[in-house]
Amino acid sequence: MIEIDLQLGFRNNCWIAQNEQFRFVSDEISDLDNQLNEFIIKNYQKGKFKIRFYFDFDNFPVWMRQYMPHYFNREKVFCINQD
């Protein structure tokens, strides 16, 4: 299983999921999943991926800070062409 950890933040009215190798930017947080799925399909033949998003409290909109930071931490598993 390939593990990908991304930091999730919000800057200049855009959601950003990034690490040292990847960067995905969108106006809508739900579109980050789509971008990541497309990237994995395009760049990998097959595999199982565990993707973790970690909340970056320093780069989140002030209006969302009323929520607990861990609400935005999440994990998903994504598989392509598994035999």
mmCIF file with all atom_site columns, C-alpha atoms in Angstrom:
data_model
loop_
_atom_site.group_PDB
_atom_site.id
_atom_site.type_symbol
_atom_site.label_atom_id
_atom_site.label_alt_id
_atom_site.label_comp_id
_atom_site.label_asym_id
_atom_site.label_entity_id
_atom_site.label_seq_id
_atom_site.pdbx_PDB_ins_code
_atom_site.Cartn_x
_atom_site.Cartn_y
_atom_site.Cartn_z
_atom_site.occupancy
_atom_site.B_iso_or_equiv
_atom_site.pdbx_formal_charge
_atom_site.auth_seq_id
_atom_site.auth_comp_id
_atom_site.auth_asym_id
_atom_site.auth_atom_id
_atom_site.pdbx_PDB_model_num
ATOM 1  C CA . MET A 1 1  ? 0.000   0.000  0.000   1.00 0.00 ? 1  MET A CA 1
ATOM 2  C CA . ILE A 1 2  ? 1.273   3.441  -0.925  1.00 0.00 ? 2  ILE A CA 1
ATOM 3  C CA . GLU A 1 3  ? 0.655   6.049  1.753   1.00 0.00 ? 3  GLU A CA 1
ATOM 4  C CA . ILE A 1 4  ? 0.241   9.720  0.905   1.00 0.00 ? 4  ILE A CA 1
ATOM 5  C CA . ASP A 1 5  ? 0.001   12.374 3.628   1.00 0.00 ? 5  ASP A CA 1
ATOM 6  C CA . LEU A 1 6  ? -1.257  15.807 2.663   1.00 0.00 ? 6  LEU A CA 1
ATOM 7  C CA . GLN A 1 7  ? -1.604  18.985 4.651   1.00 0.00 ? 7  GLN A CA 1
ATOM 8  C CA . LEU A 1 8  ? -4.977  20.655 4.118   1.00 0.00 ? 8  LEU A CA 1
ATOM 9  C CA . GLY A 1 9  ? -5.156  24.437 4.258   1.00 0.00 ? 9  GLY A CA 1
ATOM 10 C CA . PHE A 1 10 ? -6.972  27.481 2.896   1.00 0.00 ? 10 PHE A CA 1
ATOM 11 C CA . ARG A 1 11 ? -5.210  30.488 1.337   1.00 0.00 ? 11 ARG A CA 1
ATOM 12 C CA . ASN A 1 12 ? -6.330  33.230 -1.054  1.00 0.00 ? 12 ASN A CA 1
ATOM 13 C CA . ASN A 1 13 ? -9.875  31.805 -1.161  1.00 0.00 ? 13 ASN A CA 1
ATOM 14 C CA . CYS A 1 14 ? -8.607  28.413 -2.316  1.00 0.00 ? 14 CYS A CA 1
ATOM 15 C CA . TRP A 1 15 ? -8.333  25.026 -0.623  1.00 0.00 ? 15 TRP A CA 1
ATOM 16 C CA . ILE A 1 16 ? -4.861  23.508 -0.828  1.00 0.00 ? 16 ILE A CA 1
ATOM 17 C CA . ALA A 1 17 ? -3.791  19.926 -0.180  1.00 0.00 ? 17 ALA A CA 1
ATOM 18 C CA . GLN A 1 18 ? -0.032  19.511 -0.404  1.00 0.00 ? 18 GLN A CA 1
ATOM 19 C CA . ASN A 1 19 ? 3.109   17.760 0.688   1.00 0.00 ? 19 ASN A CA 1
ATOM 20 C CA . GLU A 1 20 ? 6.717   17.928 -0.544  1.00 0.00 ? 20 GLU A CA 1
ATOM 21 C CA . GLN A 1 21 ? 5.833   16.129 -3.808  1.00 0.00 ? 21 GLN A CA 1
ATOM 22 C CA . PHE A 1 22 ? 2.242   17.073 -4.647  1.00 0.00 ? 22 PHE A CA 1
ATOM 23 C CA . ARG A 1 23 ? 0.086   20.195 -4.604  1.00 0.00 ? 23 ARG A CA 1
ATOM 24 C CA . PHE A 1 24 ? -3.623  20.345 -5.398  1.00 0.00 ? 24 PHE A CA 1
ATOM 25 C CA . VAL A 1 25 ? -5.569  23.629 -5.376  1.00 0.00 ? 25 VAL A CA 1
ATOM 26 C CA . SER A 1 26 ? -9.294  24.244 -5.793  1.00 0.00 ? 26 SER A CA 1
ATOM 27 C CA . ASP A 1 27 ? -12.111 26.657 -4.988  1.00 0.00 ? 27 ASP A CA 1
ATOM 28 C CA . GLU A 1 28 ? -14.100 23.718 -3.592  1.00 0.00 ? 28 GLU A CA 1
ATOM 29 C CA . ILE A 1 29 ? -12.775 21.315 -0.978  1.00 0.00 ? 29 ILE A CA 1
ATOM 30 C CA . SER A 1 30 ? -14.617 18.403 -2.630  1.00 0.00 ? 30 SER A CA 1
ATOM 31 C CA . ASP A 1 31 ? -12.702 18.962 -5.865  1.00 0.00 ? 31 ASP A CA 1
ATOM 32 C CA . LEU A 1 32 ? -9.409  18.160 -4.117  1.00 0.00 ? 32 LEU A CA 1
ATOM 33 C CA . ASP A 1 33 ? -10.509 14.499 -3.947  1.00 0.00 ? 33 ASP A CA 1
ATOM 34 C CA . ASN A 1 34 ? -11.257 14.521 -7.676  1.00 0.00 ? 34 ASN A CA 1
ATOM 35 C CA . GLN A 1 35 ? -7.876  16.051 -8.506  1.00 0.00 ? 35 GLN A CA 1
ATOM 36 C CA . LEU A 1 36 ? -6.069  13.533 -6.326  1.00 0.00 ? 36 LEU A CA 1
ATOM 37 C CA . ASN A 1 37 ? -7.970  10.581 -7.826  1.00 0.00 ? 37 ASN A CA 1
ATOM 38 C CA . GLU A 1 38 ? -7.192  11.775 -11.371 1.00 0.00 ? 38 GLU A CA 1
ATOM 39 C CA . PHE A 1 39 ? -3.522  12.248 -10.470 1.00 0.00 ? 39 PHE A CA 1
ATOM 40 C CA . ILE A 1 40 ? -3.222  8.720  -9.058  1.00 0.00 ? 40 ILE A CA 1
ATOM 41 C CA . ILE A 1 41 ? -4.953  7.141  -12.056 1.00 0.00 ? 41 ILE A CA 1
ATOM 42 C CA . LYS A 1 42 ? -2.752  9.096  -14.476 1.00 0.00 ? 42 LYS A CA 1
ATOM 43 C CA . ASN A 1 43 ? 0.547   8.369  -12.701 1.00 0.00 ? 43 ASN A CA 1
ATOM 44 C CA . TYR A 1 44 ? 0.184   4.824  -11.377 1.00 0.00 ? 44 TYR A CA 1
ATOM 45 C CA . GLN A 1 45 ? -0.676  1.589  -13.210 1.00 0.00 ? 45 GLN A CA 1
ATOM 46 C CA . LYS A 1 46 ? -2.225  -0.071 -10.195 1.00 0.00 ? 46 LYS A CA 1
ATOM 47 C CA . GLY A 1 47 ? -2.075  -0.124 -6.458  1.00 0.00 ? 47 GLY A CA 1
ATOM 48 C CA . LYS A 1 48 ? -3.779  0.535  -3.198  1.00 0.00 ? 48 LYS A CA 1
ATOM 49 C CA . PHE A 1 49 ? -3.363  3.982  -1.696  1.00 0.00 ? 49 PHE A CA 1
ATOM 50 C CA . LYS A 1 50 ? -4.005  5.278  1.784   1.00 0.00 ? 50 LYS A CA 1
ATOM 51 C CA . ILE A 1 51 ? -4.413  9.036  1.670   1.00 0.00 ? 51 ILE A CA 1
ATOM 52 C CA . ARG A 1 52 ? -4.444  11.103 4.840   1.00 0.00 ? 52 ARG A CA 1
ATOM 53 C CA . PHE A 1 53 ? -5.384  14.763 5.035   1.00 0.00 ? 53 PHE A CA 1
ATOM 54 C CA . TYR A 1 54 ? -4.115  16.672 8.075   1.00 0.00 ? 54 TYR A CA 1
ATOM 55 C CA . PHE A 1 55 ? -5.588  19.982 9.176   1.00 0.00 ? 55 PHE A CA 1
ATOM 56 C CA . ASP A 1 56 ? -3.238  22.985 8.941   1.00 0.00 ? 56 ASP A CA 1
ATOM 57 C CA . PHE A 1 57 ? -4.758  25.262 11.565  1.00 0.00 ? 57 PHE A CA 1
ATOM 58 C CA . ASP A 1 58 ? -2.442  28.162 10.665  1.00 0.00 ? 58 ASP A CA 1
ATOM 59 C CA . ASN A 1 59 ? -3.824  28.287 7.123   1.00 0.00 ? 59 ASN A CA 1
ATOM 60 C CA . PHE A 1 60 ? -7.536  27.838 7.700   1.00 0.00 ? 60 PHE A CA 1
ATOM 61 C CA . PRO A 1 61 ? -10.168 30.526 7.338   1.00 0.00 ? 61 PRO A CA 1
ATOM 62 C CA . VAL A 1 62 ? -10.940 32.376 10.549  1.00 0.00 ? 62 VAL A CA 1
ATOM 63 C CA . TRP A 1 63 ? -14.660 31.664 10.099  1.00 0.00 ? 63 TRP A CA 1
ATOM 64 C CA . MET A 1 64 ? -13.969 27.899 10.287  1.00 0.00 ? 64 MET A CA 1
ATOM 65 C CA . ARG A 1 65 ? -11.882 28.005 13.451  1.00 0.00 ? 65 ARG A CA 1
ATOM 66 C CA . GLN A 1 66 ? -15.024 27.524 15.495  1.00 0.00 ? 66 GLN A CA 1
ATOM 67 C CA . TYR A 1 67 ? -14.754 23.828 14.592  1.00 0.00 ? 67 TYR A CA 1
ATOM 68 C CA . MET A 1 68 ? -12.312 21.428 16.203  1.00 0.00 ? 68 MET A CA 1
ATOM 69 C CA . PRO A 1 69 ? -9.215  20.933 14.007  1.00 0.00 ? 69 PRO A CA 1
ATOM 70 C CA . HIS A 1 70 ? -9.521  17.156 13.990  1.00 0.00 ? 70 HIS A CA 1
ATOM 71 C CA . TYR A 1 71 ? -12.864 17.450 12.136  1.00 0.00 ? 71 TYR A CA 1
ATOM 72 C CA . PHE A 1 72 ? -10.843 18.135 9.008   1.00 0.00 ? 72 PHE A CA 1
ATOM 73 C CA . ASN A 1 73 ? -8.355  15.301 9.453   1.00 0.00 ? 73 ASN A CA 1
ATOM 74 C CA . ARG A 1 74 ? -9.472  12.375 7.340   1.00 0.00 ? 74 ARG A CA 1
ATOM 75 C CA . GLU A 1 75 ? -8.263  9.238  5.682   1.00 0.00 ? 75 GLU A CA 1
ATOM 76 C CA . LYS A 1 76 ? -9.368  7.513  2.507   1.00 0.00 ? 76 LYS A CA 1
ATOM 77 C CA . VAL A 1 77 ? -8.332  4.363  0.681   1.00 0.00 ? 77 VAL A CA 1
ATOM 78 C CA . PHE A 1 78 ? -8.195  4.379  -3.096  1.00 0.00 ? 78 PHE A CA 1
ATOM 79 C CA . CYS A 1 79 ? -7.559  1.313  -5.291  1.00 0.00 ? 79 CYS A CA 1
ATOM 80 C CA . ILE A 1 80 ? -6.847  1.033  -9.008  1.00 0.00 ? 80 ILE A CA 1
ATOM 81 C CA . ASN A 1 81 ? -6.584  -2.152 -11.059 1.00 0.00 ? 81 ASN A CA 1
ATOM 82 C CA . GLN A 1 82 ? -6.204  -4.472 -8.095  1.00 0.00 ? 82 GLN A CA 1
ATOM 83 C CA . ASP A 1 83 ? -6.193  -8.130 -9.114  1.00 0.00 ? 83 ASP A CA 1
#
